[in-house]
Amino acid sequence: MAQQQTITLIGGGLVGALLAQQLAGRGFAVEVFEKRPDPRIAGFVGGRSINLALAERGLQALREAGLAQDVLQRAVMMRGRMVHTRDGRSGLQRYGVDDSEVIWSVSRGALNMLLLDAAEAAGVRFHFGQSLVNADFDARRIRLADERGVERDLDAPVIIGADGAGSALRAAMNAHTPLGERVDALGHAYKELEIPSAGVLAADLVGRSGGHDQFALEPHALHIWPRGGYMCIALPNTEGSFTVTLFLPAQGAHPSFATLPDTQAAHAFFEEDFPDLLPLIPDFAADYEGHPVGTLSTLYLQRWHLDGRALLVGDAAHAIVPFHGQGMNCGFEDTVVLASLLAASPNDTADAFAEFQRIRQPNADAIAAMALENYVEMRDSVADPHYLAKRELGALLAERAPQHFMARYRMVTFTHLPYAYAFERGRAQDQLLEQLLRDSTQATSVDLDAAVAALRATLPPLPDLR
Ligand code: FAD
C-alpha cells in the first residue's frame, strides 16, 4: 500500500475489536470509537449475555488472528447438550462425533478485553467513551459525543459500523439512503440468573452433582431444561459458576414474562417447571429482580453499505436470535472475509464493500433462519421421540456414508461450509430422513442398506472438508 489508509470503526465490541486487529495487521490505520469506557480500566459493562458459545467458525477467525490458544485457555469445553427433563432425569446428546467436535463457553467480558489488547498491540487506536451520534456521508464526517454529552465532528472518509444490533451508524446510513431495514421481533425474551460454583452451594446439592469439585452440574456441557414453549439453558464459566438464561414469551398467557412480574410468581413457576434447577440458584430473588429482561429480534437489511463510504458488519448488519450460538461466530467470520477483501483492494472500498455483502448476505440470511428453527429444536424437539429417532438415524447414516450425510448442526458448528450451503443441504437431508422414518419413533425400524442407497441416489457427495 503506497499510503496508509485510515479506517474509522464504530464499536469496539467483539466484532469491532477483532476486525480492528485484522485491519491493522494488514497495514490500515484504524481508529475505533467505542461508546463505553475502557473495560480494562472501568470493568466490563455487560448488556448482552455474560458468556457465549464459541464454535469452529469463530475459532478459525481467532486462529488467523493468532489468538485461538489464548482464548481457549480461558474457555470451558462443552461436548453436547445435557437435557434435563421435568421429572429430574438428564442425559447428554453429543454435538459431534468425538472431542474434536466440541464448542467452548467463553466470558464475553474476558474475550472482549483480550481482543482489545490484541488490537492495541497491532497498532489500533481506541477512543473510549465516544459515542457516534450522526454522520454526514457527503461531507465524509462523523459526529461523536463524549460521556458528558459534549459533541465534536471528525473527518472519516471510510467508516465501518460494528456498533451492534442497535447501530447508530445504521440509523445514520438509513437516513441518507434507505437500507431496506426490517426487524422481526421474536416475541420471546430472556433473563439471566446464576448458579454459583459448588463451593458456594450446600454440600448436599454438590453431592448430587456427579463429583466435579468446582461445578454444581456437569461442566462440559450446555445444559437445557426444555419445556415446550420455553426453556432454561446454562453455560459454564471457568471459575465454576454457570450462567442460566430463561427464555420465555414476553407477553401473553402464562407462562410469560408478563405473567411473572415479581420474584414470588417467578419462584412458584420455577418450583413447578424447573424443580431441580431452582435449588442451584440461591440468589434467585435478587437475580430475578435485578437482571433486566432482554428482547430478541432478527435484523434484515437489503443494503449493508453506502458505496465505498460506509459499511455495516456483525450484529449491526445482521443481528440474529441466539439459539444456534452463532451471532458472534458469524460476525467473526465477517471479519476474515472483509479484512482480506480490503487488503486486496485498499483503494477501492466500494468494490470491497459490495463484494463483502455479495458473499456474506446469503449466509447471514441462512444462519438467521437456522437460529430461529433451533429455538423450536432446543425448547421442544430435543425431548421428542420422533426427533430423537431422526437424530439417531442421521447419526447412523453419517457413520455409514460420511461423504453423503452430515447433520446440519455439525455443518454449522464444526465446519467452514457456507451457512447457506448448510441450510439447503440440511433441508434436503431432513426430507430424506422424514421419508425414511415416516411416523416411526424407532431408527432401528429402517432398513439401513436401503436408506444408504436412497441417500446416495438422492444427494450428491458433501464438499471436501479438508
Ligand atoms: P456488540 O457485541 O453488540 O458490540 C457493539 C459495540 O458497539 C459495543 O461495545 C457497544 O458499546 C458499541 N456501540 C454501540 N453503539 C455505539 C455508538 N453509538 N458509538 C460507539 N460505539 C457504540 N453469539 C455466539 O456466537 N454464541 C453465543 O452463544 C451467543 N449467545 C448469545 C446470547 C444472548 C442472550 C444474546 C443476546 C446474544 C448471543 N450471541 C451469541 C450473539 C452475540 O452476542 C452477538 O452476535 C455479538 O455480540 C455481536 O458482536 P458485535 O461486536 O457485532 O456487537
XYZ file of C-alpha atoms and ligand atoms in Angstrom:
519
model
C 0.000 0.000 0.000
C 1.534 3.326 -1.023
C -0.135 5.392 1.645
C -1.567 4.055 4.866
C -5.317 4.360 4.544
C -7.377 5.271 7.606
C -10.470 3.317 8.530
C -12.829 4.629 11.182
C -14.539 1.865 13.098
C -17.586 2.469 15.274
C -17.865 -0.007 18.173
C -15.093 -1.893 19.951
C -17.191 -4.892 20.985
C -16.381 -8.453 19.940
C -16.560 -7.969 16.178
C -15.190 -4.421 16.132
C -12.120 -5.295 18.198
C -11.270 -8.386 16.131
C -11.816 -6.585 12.826
C -9.655 -3.692 14.014
C -6.804 -6.078 14.862
C -7.017 -7.766 11.473
C -7.120 -4.495 9.524
C -4.194 -3.048 11.467
C -2.295 -6.261 10.755
C -2.872 -5.632 7.042
C -1.459 -2.132 7.136
C -4.505 0.066 7.674
C -4.507 2.891 10.207
C -7.510 2.015 12.382
C -9.290 4.412 14.736
C -12.021 2.851 16.894
C -14.681 4.910 18.650
C -16.417 2.976 21.430
C -19.368 4.250 23.417
C -18.447 2.546 26.693
C -15.483 3.271 28.920
C -12.381 1.086 28.555
C -13.449 -2.204 30.205
C -9.845 -2.932 31.182
C -9.945 0.123 33.431
C -13.599 0.663 34.309
C -14.627 -3.041 34.394
C -16.742 -4.667 31.721
C -20.225 -3.219 31.375
C -22.441 -6.083 30.206
C -25.548 -5.638 28.178
C -25.915 -8.833 26.264
C -25.156 -12.371 27.532
C -22.488 -12.848 30.215
C -20.957 -15.838 28.447
C -21.340 -17.284 24.965
C -20.522 -20.321 22.879
C -17.535 -20.168 20.578
C -17.574 -22.667 17.696
C -15.314 -23.560 14.762
C -16.073 -20.501 12.608
C -15.212 -18.098 15.402
C -12.213 -20.192 16.379
C -10.906 -20.170 12.830
C -11.043 -16.361 12.774
C -9.201 -16.301 16.096
C -6.608 -18.757 14.718
C -5.990 -16.441 11.777
C -5.564 -13.577 14.230
C -3.112 -15.694 16.270
C -5.406 -15.605 19.308
C -7.115 -19.016 19.430
C -4.865 -20.582 22.065
C -5.141 -17.569 24.367
C -8.916 -17.672 24.113
C -9.207 -21.439 24.612
C -7.145 -21.221 27.790
C -9.936 -19.087 29.218
C -12.784 -21.277 27.944
C -14.746 -24.298 29.164
C -15.258 -27.148 26.699
C -18.868 -28.246 26.059
C -19.305 -31.671 24.453
C -23.034 -31.548 23.883
C -26.438 -30.736 25.247
C -27.269 -32.066 28.688
C -31.046 -32.311 28.514
C -32.887 -32.113 31.869
C -36.429 -33.438 31.721
C -39.221 -32.297 34.008
C -39.014 -35.465 36.107
C -35.389 -34.700 37.011
C -33.624 -37.094 34.623
C -30.736 -35.868 32.462
C -28.778 -37.186 29.501
C -26.017 -35.919 27.225
C -26.705 -35.523 23.470
C -23.263 -35.133 21.938
C -22.824 -32.375 19.356
C -20.172 -34.080 17.269
C -18.603 -37.463 16.809
C -15.913 -37.056 19.488
C -13.936 -34.437 21.463
C -12.570 -32.957 18.244
C -16.095 -31.589 17.725
C -16.944 -29.516 20.770
C -17.923 -25.917 21.459
C -16.459 -23.583 24.072
C -18.060 -21.382 26.693
C -16.253 -18.044 26.914
C -16.801 -14.951 29.027
C -17.878 -12.015 26.876
C -16.001 -9.537 29.058
C -12.744 -11.526 29.155
C -12.884 -12.166 25.398
C -13.582 -8.512 24.610
C -10.645 -7.386 26.753
C -8.310 -9.927 25.164
C -9.329 -8.669 21.716
C -8.815 -5.027 22.736
C -5.297 -5.852 23.976
C -4.501 -7.686 20.739
C -5.830 -4.859 18.567
C -3.880 -2.268 20.510
C -0.734 -4.378 20.170
C -1.329 -4.398 16.390
C -1.405 -0.587 16.364
C -5.134 0.204 16.596
C -6.047 3.443 18.368
C -9.092 3.179 20.644
C -11.146 6.166 21.804
C -13.395 5.042 24.664
C -16.430 6.890 25.977
C -17.023 8.217 22.443
C -20.469 7.597 21.023
C -21.376 8.036 17.370
C -24.272 10.483 17.203
C -24.585 11.084 13.483
C -22.702 11.008 10.217
C -22.608 13.274 7.175
C -21.666 10.872 4.397
C -21.487 13.574 1.735
C -19.034 15.663 3.769
C -17.414 12.411 4.986
C -17.572 13.473 8.616
C -18.925 11.883 11.784
C -20.307 13.469 14.946
C -19.275 11.987 18.287
C -20.402 12.669 21.844
C -18.244 12.042 24.898
C -19.539 10.774 28.246
C -20.567 14.295 29.290
C -22.517 14.744 26.057
C -20.013 17.167 24.544
C -20.099 16.785 20.772
C -17.378 17.166 18.156
C -17.020 16.470 14.417
C -14.278 14.431 12.795
C -13.225 13.565 9.233
C -13.981 9.942 8.426
C -13.702 9.074 4.722
C -14.239 5.334 5.277
C -16.466 4.222 8.141
C -17.274 0.688 9.297
C -20.059 0.142 11.810
C -19.562 -2.684 14.313
C -21.832 -0.975 16.806
C -24.217 -3.858 17.365
C -27.900 -4.559 16.885
C -28.974 -1.011 17.752
C -26.325 0.507 15.442
C -26.234 4.320 15.358
C -24.267 4.184 12.108
C -27.049 2.101 10.545
C -29.593 4.742 11.569
C -27.440 7.481 10.014
C -26.949 5.491 6.798
C -30.650 4.731 6.614
C -31.466 8.422 6.929
C -29.125 9.149 3.992
C -30.195 6.261 1.751
C -32.898 3.784 2.833
C -31.283 0.422 3.623
C -34.482 -1.642 3.354
C -34.453 -2.443 7.052
C -36.786 -4.984 8.638
C -36.690 -6.037 12.277
C -38.672 -9.156 13.190
C -39.240 -9.311 16.934
C -39.255 -12.915 18.179
C -41.876 -12.173 20.819
C -39.778 -14.110 23.319
C -37.357 -12.500 25.739
C -34.672 -13.620 28.192
C -33.355 -13.101 31.690
C -30.069 -14.273 33.171
C -29.680 -15.985 36.572
C -26.635 -17.518 38.222
C -25.677 -20.919 39.581
C -22.661 -20.175 41.787
C -19.677 -22.505 41.999
C -20.198 -25.652 44.012
C -18.261 -24.311 46.978
C -20.946 -21.709 47.461
C -23.796 -24.207 47.331
C -24.868 -26.503 50.170
C -22.925 -29.772 50.429
C -25.965 -31.978 49.822
C -26.605 -30.354 46.436
C -22.989 -30.741 45.409
C -23.183 -34.409 46.388
C -25.870 -34.888 43.760
C -23.910 -33.207 41.004
C -21.776 -36.128 39.944
C -18.461 -35.379 41.553
C -16.954 -32.328 39.858
C -15.423 -30.400 42.731
C -15.862 -26.945 41.417
C -19.094 -27.137 39.429
C -22.632 -27.798 40.661
C -23.515 -29.522 37.357
C -21.518 -31.399 34.704
C -19.169 -28.630 33.480
C -18.506 -29.907 29.964
C -21.995 -29.468 28.596
C -24.523 -26.863 27.583
C -27.441 -27.626 29.891
C -31.013 -27.359 28.628
C -34.284 -27.642 30.507
C -36.709 -27.844 27.522
C -40.332 -27.213 28.409
C -42.153 -26.948 25.084
C -42.854 -23.252 24.506
C -39.985 -22.050 26.692
C -36.763 -23.244 28.303
C -33.785 -22.558 30.517
C -30.201 -23.100 29.431
C -26.938 -22.894 31.397
C -23.361 -22.385 30.181
C -20.338 -22.978 32.435
C -17.874 -20.285 33.484
C -14.212 -21.036 34.161
C -14.403 -20.270 37.864
C -17.092 -22.912 38.483
C -20.331 -20.987 38.148
C -22.966 -21.277 35.397
C -24.917 -18.507 33.723
C -28.534 -19.599 33.366
C -30.770 -17.977 30.760
C -34.541 -18.249 30.969
C -36.220 -17.856 27.544
C -39.940 -17.192 27.684
C -42.665 -15.395 25.684
C -42.534 -11.696 26.521
C -46.323 -11.257 26.675
C -49.427 -13.364 26.650
C -50.805 -16.326 28.558
C -48.928 -17.972 31.407
C -46.034 -18.551 31.439
C -44.672 -15.318 30.012
C -42.600 -12.504 31.456
C -45.864 -10.571 31.702
C -47.395 -13.217 33.996
C -44.244 -13.400 36.142
C -43.905 -9.764 37.177
C -42.363 -10.409 40.590
C -39.992 -12.849 42.228
C -42.793 -14.587 44.126
C -44.607 -15.559 40.914
C -41.320 -16.481 39.242
C -40.261 -18.629 42.211
C -43.534 -20.547 42.126
C -43.121 -21.060 38.356
C -39.593 -22.438 38.831
C -40.775 -24.735 41.660
C -43.319 -26.169 39.243
C -41.302 -26.240 35.993
C -37.630 -26.324 36.973
C -37.653 -28.005 40.398
C -34.131 -29.443 40.008
C -32.685 -26.125 38.812
C -34.195 -23.789 41.407
C -32.140 -25.064 44.396
C -28.948 -24.375 42.412
C -29.798 -20.643 42.217
C -29.509 -19.439 45.837
C -29.866 -15.758 44.893
C -32.915 -16.389 42.757
C -34.928 -13.447 44.100
C -32.091 -10.935 43.734
C -31.182 -12.224 40.248
C -34.759 -12.218 39.014
C -35.451 -8.766 40.349
C -32.108 -7.212 39.485
C -31.443 -8.562 35.989
C -33.170 -6.962 33.005
C -35.426 -8.729 30.528
C -33.608 -8.740 27.176
C -35.524 -8.663 23.897
C -34.700 -10.806 20.857
C -35.078 -9.907 17.177
C -33.758 -10.719 13.732
C -32.495 -7.845 11.607
C -32.698 -7.973 7.801
C -31.200 -5.275 5.572
C -31.280 -5.021 1.803
C -28.161 -2.823 1.751
C -25.180 -3.163 4.023
C -23.117 -0.293 2.584
C -23.158 3.185 1.048
C -20.805 2.691 -1.903
C -17.243 2.886 -0.508
C -18.039 5.310 2.304
C -19.734 3.209 4.963
C -20.353 -0.468 5.730
C -22.059 -2.435 8.491
C -20.669 -5.703 9.944
C -21.584 -8.144 12.715
C -24.850 -7.531 14.566
C -25.122 -4.034 13.072
C -25.744 -5.709 9.687
C -27.403 -8.995 10.641
C -28.426 -9.445 14.295
C -29.979 -12.877 14.841
C -31.619 -14.734 17.717
C -29.089 -16.586 19.888
C -30.379 -20.168 19.601
C -27.659 -21.533 17.359
C -24.907 -19.794 19.339
C -23.663 -18.276 16.069
C -24.101 -14.477 16.228
C -20.542 -13.778 17.321
C -19.195 -16.685 15.279
C -20.839 -15.267 12.176
C -19.513 -11.794 12.989
C -16.010 -13.209 13.426
C -16.310 -14.919 10.030
C -17.299 -11.494 8.612
C -14.022 -10.028 9.849
C -11.887 -12.576 7.987
C -13.731 -12.045 4.714
C -13.756 -8.250 4.994
C -10.126 -7.872 6.052
C -8.931 -9.935 3.106
C -11.192 -8.099 0.612
C -9.966 -4.713 1.844
C -6.360 -5.860 1.813
C -6.814 -6.979 -1.799
C -8.227 -3.610 -2.945
C -7.319 -1.000 -0.314
C -8.081 1.904 -2.607
C -11.389 0.606 -3.875
C -13.516 0.248 -0.780
C -16.715 0.449 -2.854
C -15.732 -2.744 -4.628
C -14.634 -4.477 -1.415
C -17.835 -3.490 0.423
C -20.075 -4.643 -2.435
C -18.239 -7.951 -2.663
C -18.465 -8.363 1.112
C -22.240 -8.011 1.011
C -22.475 -10.316 -2.001
C -20.575 -13.064 -0.175
C -21.922 -12.656 3.322
C -25.583 -11.695 2.955
C -26.924 -15.083 1.770
C -25.010 -16.696 4.599
C -26.311 -14.230 7.172
C -29.864 -14.902 5.953
C -29.305 -18.647 6.236
C -27.970 -18.565 9.800
C -30.789 -16.200 10.772
C -33.312 -18.810 9.592
C -31.461 -21.709 11.214
C -31.188 -19.823 14.528
C -34.960 -19.344 14.560
C -35.531 -23.025 13.800
C -33.112 -24.029 16.517
C -35.218 -22.334 19.187
C -38.024 -24.804 18.485
C -35.496 -27.641 18.428
C -33.946 -26.668 21.774
C -37.056 -25.880 23.754
C -39.225 -28.641 22.336
C -37.814 -31.194 19.923
C -34.823 -32.360 21.993
C -37.321 -34.180 24.191
C -39.471 -35.502 21.299
C -39.168 -39.227 20.411
C -39.618 -38.676 16.640
C -36.897 -36.002 16.656
C -34.605 -38.301 18.630
C -35.228 -41.135 16.154
C -34.374 -38.810 13.257
C -31.230 -37.755 15.048
C -30.265 -41.396 15.609
C -30.952 -42.354 12.004
C -28.922 -39.334 10.867
C -26.024 -40.486 13.043
C -26.225 -44.000 11.549
C -26.210 -42.604 8.003
C -23.291 -40.301 8.822
C -21.381 -43.322 10.095
C -22.199 -45.488 7.065
C -21.929 -42.787 4.389
C -19.868 -39.887 5.785
C -19.353 -38.432 2.307
C -23.110 -38.096 1.887
C -24.559 -37.251 5.278
C -23.604 -34.752 7.938
C -26.050 -33.384 10.500
C -26.856 -29.724 9.838
C -25.813 -28.778 13.350
C -22.376 -30.251 12.657
C -22.037 -28.389 9.335
C -22.897 -25.102 11.054
C -20.880 -25.649 14.181
C -17.819 -27.656 13.211
C -17.081 -26.819 9.566
C -16.480 -23.751 7.424
C -19.065 -24.763 4.823
C -21.066 -21.647 3.995
C -24.152 -21.264 6.182
C -26.280 -21.083 3.027
C -24.974 -24.489 1.931
C -25.620 -25.998 5.382
C -29.174 -24.645 5.300
C -30.012 -26.101 1.871
C -28.255 -29.413 2.426
C -29.825 -29.720 5.870
C -33.277 -29.267 4.365
C -32.684 -31.944 1.738
C -31.295 -34.375 4.319
C -34.217 -33.732 6.637
C -36.725 -34.509 3.883
C -34.988 -37.803 3.274
C -34.990 -38.702 6.986
C -38.706 -37.916 7.173
C -39.384 -40.151 4.163
C -37.352 -42.989 5.632
C -38.835 -42.782 9.129
C -42.392 -41.666 8.354
C -44.144 -41.578 11.742
C -41.844 -44.039 13.441
C -40.018 -43.224 16.651
C -37.547 -46.082 16.086
C -34.458 -45.561 13.948
C -33.943 -49.330 14.080
C -37.177 -49.820 12.111
C -35.407 -48.501 8.981
C -33.546 -50.806 6.565
C -30.120 -49.144 6.684
C -28.757 -50.587 3.437
C -31.778 -49.281 1.559
C -31.509 -45.945 3.390
C -27.856 -45.528 2.379
C -28.738 -46.410 -1.218
C -31.553 -43.840 -1.201
C -29.223 -41.230 0.278
C -26.561 -41.810 -2.376
C -29.173 -41.747 -5.133
C -30.785 -38.544 -3.885
C -27.935 -36.318 -2.755
C -24.514 -35.558 -4.236
C -21.458 -36.108 -2.027
C -20.630 -33.385 0.502
C -17.828 -30.992 -0.449
C -14.327 -31.918 0.644
C -13.904 -30.595 4.174
C -10.101 -30.573 4.308
P -21.879 -5.991 20.135
O -21.291 -7.141 20.875
O -23.254 -5.568 20.459
O -20.879 -4.773 20.230
C -21.220 -3.493 19.776
C -20.269 -2.480 20.402
O -20.556 -1.200 19.864
C -20.411 -2.376 21.902
O -19.149 -2.376 22.521
C -21.149 -1.053 22.092
O -20.834 -0.411 23.315
C -20.640 -0.258 20.903
N -21.555 0.813 20.490
C -22.899 0.752 20.413
N -23.396 1.924 19.983
C -22.345 2.737 19.773
C -22.213 4.081 19.322
N -23.283 4.828 19.013
N -20.979 4.612 19.226
C -19.877 3.886 19.543
N -19.950 2.597 19.982
C -21.163 2.034 20.092
N -23.232 -15.454 19.732
C -22.489 -16.579 19.638
O -21.695 -16.727 18.685
N -22.580 -17.569 20.567
C -23.450 -17.482 21.626
O -23.524 -18.405 22.448
C -24.258 -16.312 21.746
N -25.114 -16.187 22.782
C -25.881 -15.062 22.880
C -26.818 -14.966 23.924
C -27.631 -13.861 24.025
C -28.635 -13.785 25.146
C -27.522 -12.814 23.077
C -28.402 -11.611 23.170
C -26.605 -12.899 22.035
C -25.790 -14.029 21.926
N -24.861 -14.161 20.879
C -24.108 -15.307 20.764
C -24.740 -13.139 19.828
C -23.587 -12.208 20.133
O -23.757 -11.631 21.403
C -23.507 -11.125 19.075
O -23.621 -11.668 17.785
C -22.187 -10.366 19.183
O -22.089 -9.737 20.434
C -22.068 -9.352 18.049
O -20.916 -8.612 18.212
P -20.838 -7.117 17.676
O -19.470 -6.653 18.019
O -21.317 -7.072 16.285
O -21.910 -6.316 18.546
